[in-house]
Short mmCIF file of C-alpha atoms and ligand atoms in Angstrom, two decimals:
data_model
loop_
_atom_site.label_atom_id
_atom_site.label_comp_id
_atom_site.label_asym_id
_atom_site.label_seq_id
_atom_site.Cartn_x
_atom_site.Cartn_y
_atom_site.Cartn_z
CA UNK A 2 56.59 -41.40 161.44
CA UNK A 3 57.89 -40.15 157.56
CA UNK A 4 61.31 -39.26 156.44
CA UNK A 5 61.80 -38.96 152.56
CA UNK A 6 64.65 -38.38 150.66
CA UNK A 7 64.30 -36.28 147.21
CA UNK A 8 65.15 -39.04 144.70
CA UNK A 9 64.93 -37.31 140.87
CA UNK A 10 62.44 -40.02 139.49
CA UNK A 11 63.22 -42.20 136.48
CA UNK A 12 60.98 -42.26 132.73
CA UNK A 13 61.73 -44.97 130.62
CA UNK A 14 63.32 -43.26 127.95
CA UNK A 15 66.56 -42.81 130.32
CA UNK A 16 69.47 -44.47 130.14
CA UNK A 17 70.32 -46.62 134.07
CA UNK A 18 73.16 -46.26 134.78
CA UNK A 19 72.47 -49.41 137.12
CA UNK A 20 71.76 -51.44 134.52
CA UNK A 21 75.87 -51.24 133.05
CA UNK A 22 78.96 -53.18 134.23
CA UNK A 23 82.24 -51.00 134.47
CA UNK A 24 82.93 -51.62 130.53
CA UNK A 25 79.75 -51.10 129.29
CA UNK A 26 79.90 -47.53 131.16
CA UNK A 27 82.58 -46.77 129.79
CA UNK A 28 81.66 -47.34 126.81
CA UNK A 29 78.93 -44.66 127.28
CA UNK A 30 80.65 -42.44 128.15
CA UNK A 31 82.84 -42.87 125.58
CA UNK A 32 79.83 -42.21 122.98
CA UNK A 33 79.56 -38.95 125.67
CA UNK A 34 82.62 -38.04 124.38
CA UNK A 35 84.54 -38.85 126.81
CA UNK A 36 88.14 -39.58 128.49
CA UNK A 37 89.17 -43.33 129.42
CA UNK A 38 89.48 -42.43 132.96
CA UNK A 39 85.63 -40.65 133.56
CA UNK A 40 83.47 -44.65 133.93
CA UNK A 41 85.46 -45.03 137.03
CA UNK A 42 84.50 -41.97 138.74
CA UNK A 43 81.09 -42.38 137.59
CA UNK A 44 81.39 -45.75 139.27
CA UNK A 45 83.31 -44.66 142.44
CA UNK A 46 80.24 -42.15 143.13
CA UNK A 47 77.17 -44.64 142.57
CA UNK A 48 79.06 -46.79 144.79
CA UNK A 49 81.73 -46.24 147.06
CA UNK A 50 80.27 -42.68 148.05
CA UNK A 51 76.37 -43.43 147.31
CA UNK A 52 75.65 -39.63 145.27
CA UNK A 53 71.42 -39.80 144.66
CA UNK A 54 71.92 -37.59 142.03
CA UNK A 55 74.59 -36.42 138.81
CA UNK A 56 74.26 -32.88 141.26
CA UNK A 57 76.86 -35.08 143.49
CA UNK A 58 79.30 -36.06 140.73
CA UNK A 59 81.25 -32.59 141.53
CA UNK A 60 84.50 -33.77 139.99
CA UNK A 61 82.61 -34.64 136.74
CA UNK A 62 82.57 -31.21 134.67
CA UNK A 63 78.87 -29.38 134.46
CA UNK A 64 78.72 -30.28 131.44
CA UNK A 65 78.83 -33.72 131.25
CA UNK A 66 76.45 -33.67 134.20
CA UNK A 67 74.31 -31.91 133.13
CA UNK A 68 73.65 -33.88 129.67
CA UNK A 69 73.75 -36.61 132.52
CA UNK A 70 70.92 -35.12 134.48
CA UNK A 71 69.43 -34.46 130.83
CA UNK A 72 69.73 -39.04 129.43
CA UNK A 73 70.47 -40.81 131.89
CA UNK A 74 69.92 -42.12 135.45
CA UNK A 75 71.19 -43.63 138.44
CA UNK A 76 67.61 -43.68 140.85
CA UNK A 77 65.49 -46.14 138.83
CA UNK A 78 63.10 -45.81 142.02
CA UNK A 79 61.13 -43.33 143.40
CA UNK A 80 60.00 -43.33 147.20
CA UNK A 81 56.29 -43.53 147.28
CA UNK A 82 56.40 -43.95 151.10
CA UNK A 83 58.31 -44.06 154.36
CA UNK A 84 57.49 -46.23 157.35
CA UNK A 85 59.66 -46.12 160.62
CA UNK A 86 58.82 -48.50 163.81
CA UNK A 87 58.06 -47.18 167.26
CA UNK A 88 60.98 -48.36 168.36
CA UNK A 89 62.89 -46.77 165.27
CA UNK A 90 64.88 -49.72 164.34
CA UNK A 91 62.82 -50.96 161.47
CA UNK A 92 62.23 -49.21 158.26
CA UNK A 93 59.79 -49.92 155.41
CA UNK A 94 60.04 -48.72 151.96
CA UNK A 95 57.65 -48.57 149.12
CA UNK A 96 59.20 -47.26 146.20
CA UNK A 97 57.63 -46.38 142.76
CA UNK A 98 59.26 -47.91 139.38
CA UNK A 99 59.40 -46.44 135.96
CA UNK A 100 56.25 -48.70 134.84
CA UNK A 101 54.13 -48.09 137.90
CA UNK A 102 54.66 -51.44 138.95
CA UNK A 103 55.78 -50.57 143.17
CA UNK A 104 58.07 -52.65 145.39
CA UNK A 105 59.44 -53.38 148.83
CA UNK A 106 62.61 -52.72 150.69
CA UNK A 107 63.40 -53.20 155.16
CA UNK A 108 65.90 -52.57 157.20
CA UNK A 109 66.52 -53.62 159.50
CA UNK A 110 68.53 -52.06 162.99
CA UNK A 111 70.52 -54.84 165.54
CA UNK A 112 73.35 -53.80 167.82
CA UNK A 113 76.03 -55.30 165.24
CA UNK A 114 74.60 -55.69 161.62
CA UNK A 115 72.04 -53.44 159.30
CA UNK A 116 70.45 -56.43 157.79
CA UNK A 117 68.52 -55.17 154.84
CA UNK A 118 65.93 -56.86 153.80
CA UNK A 119 65.20 -56.38 149.75
CA UNK A 120 62.79 -57.32 146.15
CA UNK A 121 63.55 -59.27 143.53
CA UNK A 122 60.26 -59.31 141.25
CA UNK A 123 57.84 -57.31 141.71
CA UNK A 124 54.77 -58.76 142.86
CA UNK A 125 55.33 -63.29 142.61
CA UNK A 126 54.20 -66.08 140.77
CA UNK A 127 54.57 -68.53 143.59
CA UNK A 128 51.31 -68.34 145.28
CA UNK A 129 51.17 -69.34 148.97
CA UNK A 130 48.43 -68.91 150.40
CA UNK A 131 49.40 -67.48 153.92
CA UNK A 132 51.49 -64.47 151.91
CA UNK A 133 50.56 -60.81 150.69
CA UNK A 134 52.54 -60.76 147.26
CA UNK A 135 51.10 -63.87 146.32
CA UNK A 136 47.41 -62.58 145.95
CA UNK A 137 48.55 -59.43 143.68
CA UNK A 138 50.53 -62.49 141.03
CA UNK A 139 53.59 -61.26 139.19
CA UNK A 140 53.78 -57.94 137.74
CA UNK A 141 57.46 -58.61 136.28
CA UNK A 142 60.81 -59.62 136.86
CA UNK A 143 62.91 -57.02 138.73
CA UNK A 144 66.04 -55.15 136.67
CA UNK A 145 69.61 -55.83 138.43
CA UNK A 146 69.50 -51.96 138.82
CA UNK A 147 66.66 -51.95 139.58
CA UNK A 148 67.85 -54.63 142.83
CA UNK A 149 71.25 -52.76 143.22
CA UNK A 150 69.24 -49.92 143.67
CA UNK A 151 67.11 -50.94 146.32
CA UNK A 152 70.34 -51.54 148.35
CA UNK A 153 72.02 -48.36 146.69
CA UNK A 154 69.33 -46.61 148.26
CA UNK A 155 69.70 -46.87 152.21
CA UNK A 156 73.54 -47.47 151.99
CA UNK A 157 72.94 -43.64 150.89
CA UNK A 158 70.13 -43.58 154.30
CA UNK A 159 71.99 -45.27 157.00
CA UNK A 160 75.52 -42.76 155.34
CA UNK A 161 74.18 -39.21 155.24
CA UNK A 162 74.45 -38.07 158.33
CA UNK A 163 72.18 -35.49 158.14
CA UNK A 164 69.30 -37.81 158.95
CA UNK A 165 68.63 -38.33 162.92
CA UNK A 166 70.22 -41.43 164.27
CA UNK A 167 67.74 -44.30 164.21
CA UNK A 168 68.35 -45.86 168.16
CA UNK A 169 70.74 -45.51 171.09
CA UNK A 170 73.23 -47.19 169.79
CA UNK A 171 76.05 -45.91 167.53
CA UNK A 172 74.87 -44.40 164.31
CA UNK A 173 74.98 -47.54 162.08
CA UNK A 174 76.66 -45.94 158.51
CA UNK A 175 76.49 -49.11 156.07
CA UNK A 176 74.71 -51.83 155.13
CA UNK A 177 76.09 -55.08 156.36
CA UNK A 178 73.60 -57.82 155.43
CA UNK A 179 71.18 -58.03 152.66
CA UNK A 180 68.59 -61.26 152.80
CA UNK A 181 66.66 -61.96 148.89
CA UNK A 182 63.34 -62.35 151.59
CA UNK A 183 61.37 -59.02 150.25
CA UNK A 184 59.00 -59.45 147.21
CA UNK A 185 59.06 -62.05 145.12
CA UNK A 186 61.57 -65.08 144.36
CA UNK A 187 64.54 -64.57 143.05
CA UNK A 188 65.32 -68.18 141.36
CA UNK A 189 62.50 -67.16 138.97
CA UNK A 190 64.67 -64.34 137.92
CA UNK A 191 67.80 -65.93 138.34
CA UNK A 192 70.07 -64.05 135.98
CA UNK A 193 69.18 -60.34 136.98
CA UNK A 194 69.62 -61.32 140.23
CA UNK A 195 73.06 -62.88 139.97
CA UNK A 196 73.73 -60.19 137.79
CA UNK A 197 72.85 -57.69 141.14
CA UNK A 198 74.84 -60.09 143.45
CA UNK A 199 77.95 -59.81 141.49
CA UNK A 200 77.24 -56.09 141.86
CA UNK A 201 77.10 -55.68 145.57
CA UNK A 202 79.72 -58.13 146.15
CA UNK A 203 82.06 -56.59 143.38
CA UNK A 204 85.20 -55.48 145.47
CA UNK A 205 85.02 -51.83 143.04
CA UNK A 206 81.10 -52.03 143.37
CA UNK A 207 79.70 -52.33 146.49
CA UNK A 208 81.76 -54.45 147.61
CA UNK A 209 79.29 -56.38 150.11
CA UNK A 210 80.63 -59.60 151.12
CA UNK A 211 79.33 -62.96 149.45
CA UNK A 212 78.93 -64.29 153.34
CA UNK A 213 76.73 -61.62 154.20
CA UNK A 214 74.03 -62.06 151.53
CA UNK A 215 71.39 -64.93 152.06
CA UNK A 216 69.28 -65.62 149.16
CA UNK A 217 65.39 -67.40 150.06
CA UNK A 218 63.67 -69.69 147.86
CA UNK A 219 60.41 -70.94 147.43
CA UNK A 220 61.76 -74.38 146.35
CA UNK A 221 63.23 -73.91 142.96
CA UNK A 222 64.83 -76.67 143.20
CA UNK A 223 66.57 -76.34 139.78
CA UNK A 224 67.37 -73.30 141.19
CA UNK A 225 69.06 -74.28 144.40
CA UNK A 226 71.21 -76.83 142.11
CA UNK A 227 72.57 -73.91 139.96
CA UNK A 228 72.73 -72.22 142.04
CA UNK A 229 75.41 -75.00 144.24
CA UNK A 230 77.99 -74.15 141.18
CA UNK A 231 78.07 -70.13 142.14
CA UNK A 232 81.51 -68.45 142.23
CA UNK A 233 80.09 -67.01 144.54
CA UNK A 234 78.97 -67.97 148.42
CA UNK A 235 75.70 -66.35 148.37
CA UNK A 236 74.28 -68.41 151.61
CA UNK A 237 70.59 -70.59 151.07
CA UNK A 238 67.09 -70.29 152.74
CA UNK A 239 64.24 -72.26 152.29
CA UNK A 240 60.99 -71.87 152.77
CA UNK A 241 59.84 -74.64 153.72
CA UNK A 242 56.62 -73.82 156.20
CA UNK A 243 55.01 -78.08 156.17
CA UNK A 244 56.90 -81.25 156.69
CA UNK A 245 55.15 -83.60 154.50
CA UNK A 246 53.21 -83.06 150.77
CA UNK A 247 50.11 -82.50 152.02
CA UNK A 248 50.07 -79.99 154.12
CA UNK A 249 53.22 -78.48 151.91
CA UNK A 250 50.93 -78.17 148.55
CA UNK A 251 48.27 -76.23 150.64
CA UNK A 252 50.83 -73.67 152.08
CA UNK A 253 53.08 -73.26 149.25
CA UNK A 254 51.79 -74.48 145.50
CA UNK A 255 54.63 -75.07 143.92
CA UNK A 256 55.40 -78.29 146.54
CA UNK A 257 53.37 -79.64 144.05
CA UNK A 258 56.07 -79.42 140.64
CA UNK A 259 58.94 -79.58 143.13
CA UNK A 260 57.84 -81.88 146.33
CA UNK A 261 59.58 -82.12 149.72
CA UNK A 262 62.12 -85.12 149.04
CA UNK A 263 63.47 -83.15 145.66
CA UNK A 264 64.33 -79.92 147.69
CA UNK A 265 65.53 -81.73 149.90
CA UNK A 266 67.67 -82.97 148.08
CA UNK A 267 69.03 -80.39 146.01
CA UNK A 268 69.16 -78.90 149.45
CA UNK A 269 72.32 -81.79 150.24
CA UNK A 270 73.77 -81.37 146.85
CA UNK A 271 74.59 -77.73 147.41
CA UNK A 272 75.62 -78.67 150.86
CA UNK A 273 77.88 -81.36 149.55
CA UNK A 274 79.25 -79.02 147.11
CA UNK A 275 79.31 -76.19 148.56
CA UNK A 276 79.66 -77.42 152.77
CA UNK A 277 77.71 -74.44 153.60
CA UNK A 278 74.51 -74.63 156.24
CA UNK A 279 71.63 -74.27 154.87
CA UNK A 280 68.66 -72.17 156.91
CA UNK A 281 64.73 -73.94 156.66
CA UNK A 282 62.17 -71.12 157.22
CA UNK A 283 59.47 -72.85 158.93
CA UNK A 284 55.85 -69.58 158.96
CA UNK A 285 53.97 -71.25 161.85
CA UNK A 286 50.24 -71.09 161.23
CA UNK A 287 47.83 -71.61 164.62
CA UNK A 288 46.11 -75.00 164.08
CA UNK A 289 47.77 -75.77 160.84
CA UNK A 290 51.56 -76.49 161.08
CA UNK A 291 51.61 -75.97 164.30
CA UNK A 292 51.28 -78.92 166.80
CA UNK A 293 53.93 -81.35 168.29
CA UNK A 294 53.59 -84.30 166.04
CA UNK A 295 54.19 -82.22 162.63
CA UNK A 296 57.39 -80.57 164.87
CA UNK A 297 58.96 -84.53 165.18
CA UNK A 298 57.42 -85.11 161.81
CA UNK A 299 59.93 -82.14 160.54
CA UNK A 300 63.37 -82.93 162.74
CA UNK A 301 62.46 -86.82 160.54
CA UNK A 302 63.13 -84.95 157.69
CA UNK A 303 65.93 -82.78 158.88
CA UNK A 304 67.66 -85.41 160.33
CA UNK A 305 71.72 -85.36 159.55
CA UNK A 306 71.22 -82.39 157.41
CA UNK A 307 73.68 -79.65 157.94
CA UNK A 308 70.92 -76.98 158.39
CA UNK A 309 69.15 -74.75 161.08
CA UNK A 310 65.85 -73.71 161.26
CA UNK A 311 64.09 -70.73 162.08
CA UNK A 312 60.57 -70.31 163.37
CA UNK A 313 58.71 -67.10 162.16
CA UNK A 314 55.06 -66.48 163.16
CA UNK A 315 53.37 -65.73 160.92
CA UNK A 316 52.31 -62.03 160.40
CA UNK A 317 48.89 -62.29 159.56
CA UNK A 318 47.32 -60.74 156.10
CA UNK A 319 44.34 -59.15 155.77
CA UNK A 320 41.52 -61.48 154.61
CA UNK A 321 43.43 -64.75 155.62
CA UNK A 322 42.41 -67.62 157.37
CA UNK A 323 45.32 -68.08 158.60
CA UNK A 324 46.34 -66.86 162.28
CA UNK A 325 50.01 -66.86 164.12
CA UNK A 326 50.83 -69.39 166.31
CA UNK A 327 50.95 -67.97 170.39
CA UNK A 328 54.49 -67.21 171.78
CA UNK A 329 53.73 -70.96 174.12
CA UNK A 330 52.63 -73.04 170.73
CA UNK A 331 56.02 -71.47 168.59
CA UNK A 332 58.28 -72.41 171.91
CA UNK A 333 56.87 -75.74 172.11
CA UNK A 334 57.72 -75.98 168.19
CA UNK A 335 60.91 -75.01 168.42
CA UNK A 336 62.49 -77.81 171.76
CA UNK A 337 60.53 -80.47 169.89
CA UNK A 338 63.11 -79.66 167.33
CA UNK A 339 65.98 -78.76 169.99
CA UNK A 340 65.49 -82.23 171.32
CA UNK A 341 65.29 -83.71 167.86
CA UNK A 342 69.91 -81.98 167.90
CA UNK A 343 68.27 -80.03 164.80
CA UNK A 344 69.28 -75.85 165.30
CA UNK A 345 66.69 -73.64 165.90
CA UNK A 346 65.42 -69.97 166.13
CA UNK A 347 62.35 -68.40 167.08
CA UNK A 348 62.61 -64.77 164.78
CA UNK A 349 61.93 -62.62 166.56
CA UNK A 350 59.36 -59.99 164.80
CA UNK A 351 60.01 -57.03 163.07
CA UNK A 352 57.97 -53.89 162.18
CA UNK A 353 54.57 -55.91 162.45
CA UNK A 354 53.56 -52.30 163.32
CA UNK A 355 54.30 -51.31 160.39
CA UNK A 356 53.49 -54.26 157.59
CA UNK A 357 56.68 -55.14 157.34
CA UNK A 358 55.75 -58.73 155.98
CA UNK A 359 56.40 -59.50 152.33
CA UNK A 360 54.02 -57.91 150.24
CA UNK A 361 52.20 -55.92 153.40
CA UNK A 362 52.47 -52.61 152.67
CA UNK A 363 51.72 -52.39 149.32
CA UNK A 364 48.34 -53.74 150.08
CA UNK A 365 48.07 -51.37 152.56
CA UNK A 366 49.36 -48.07 150.24
CA UNK A 367 47.03 -49.59 146.93
CA UNK A 368 44.34 -50.45 149.27
CA UNK A 369 43.44 -46.49 150.80
CA UNK A 370 44.98 -44.88 147.76
N1 SAH B 401 60.54 -66.38 147.35
C1 SAH B 401 61.60 -66.23 148.16
C2 SAH B 401 61.08 -64.86 149.02
C3 SAH B 401 60.23 -64.75 149.75
S1 SAH B 401 59.64 -64.01 151.12
C4 SAH B 401 60.58 -67.26 149.03
O1 SAH B 401 59.51 -67.90 148.97
O2 SAH B 401 61.80 -67.98 149.99
C5 SAH B 401 60.86 -64.11 153.25
C6 SAH B 401 60.16 -65.29 153.55
O3 SAH B 401 59.00 -64.79 154.31
C7 SAH B 401 59.49 -66.81 152.73
O4 SAH B 401 59.42 -68.06 154.43
C8 SAH B 401 58.13 -66.75 153.69
O5 SAH B 401 57.32 -68.01 152.91
C9 SAH B 401 58.16 -66.05 154.44
N2 SAH B 401 56.08 -65.31 154.12
C10 SAH B 401 55.75 -64.31 153.15
N3 SAH B 401 54.61 -64.25 153.67
C11 SAH B 401 54.61 -64.73 155.46
C12 SAH B 401 53.60 -64.27 156.69
N4 SAH B 401 52.55 -63.68 156.31
N5 SAH B 401 54.10 -64.34 157.59
C13 SAH B 401 55.96 -65.01 157.64
N6 SAH B 401 56.63 -65.25 156.94
C14 SAH B 401 56.32 -64.94 155.76
#
């Protein structure tokens, strides 16, 4: 099932207003001869009322709307395809950027939460051997506006009363949680990601609580240290996938540069500074990293850390030697961790039939077009 929300396509010549903070927007509108209060009006249309285009901004003078339409944009993403899962609780969108690059975002509807998974880069340079995004390498960093636009797209989607309810539960009308677990390594695009996070948490802009946002990293230790010093209380998730360097380097090659003990030392410093519980992600692959011995080794490594382990049954990707662990083996792995006092959950597989694993939709589409 597909749904399309028509958005005007951005071109590279247009000024993207999503790249501007409020002061920059005010400067720009001043150059168009507009009074001082205009910037806040436009700002509210973008971040509070989720306008999809300038035509919707009905309290702006007609000539200004036409001028903005011609030379500016608030829509840097063009929807290429959108897929809704059979249970109608997961929506995956593939977007094209003005230079032809494509990125993905996934909305997951739960009873109380509407969690949006967004991308931070077009492609990824980290090279994890089980990940679909890694296979294409890094194309480029996303700009702050391109990161924010993914959220605004789904905010608009959820708020639009003309769209049918997605699930039996009360129609969700807002994005309540954001995870930076889409394409890319967010700490490899640090400045742009944090500019976007400030916009998303700014009470005058999108205004989501920082504690409702989680950033997932492959484990770039210096970035974790930098994050610990930020004022914003963004949650941290670290993709571990193995308890020792030999195995982790096979799965996550950047482990050569930042071995496990260095990553965990950075996580310890982060916890000491922030007092926030850290999530470790561990994608279970049959016969590779799912044995009881490795569960015990992992439990020993994480002993005493304020943490939580999220076990993710692998989303199998084409042409890969890795297969998902069986449910029974996943349960056994989880139990060993719990018995050792490590809080552990096995993540539900969402959207597997809609290629909702990282980088999978982009790959499926580029193979068929
Ligand atoms: N670069 C960040 C965010 C990327 S993806 C990071 O590494 O954390 C978010 C999570 O999905 C990571 O834990 C990543 O390792 C995991 N992942 C990637 N491909 C997967 C697959 N095929 N199956 C299950 N998890 C996968």
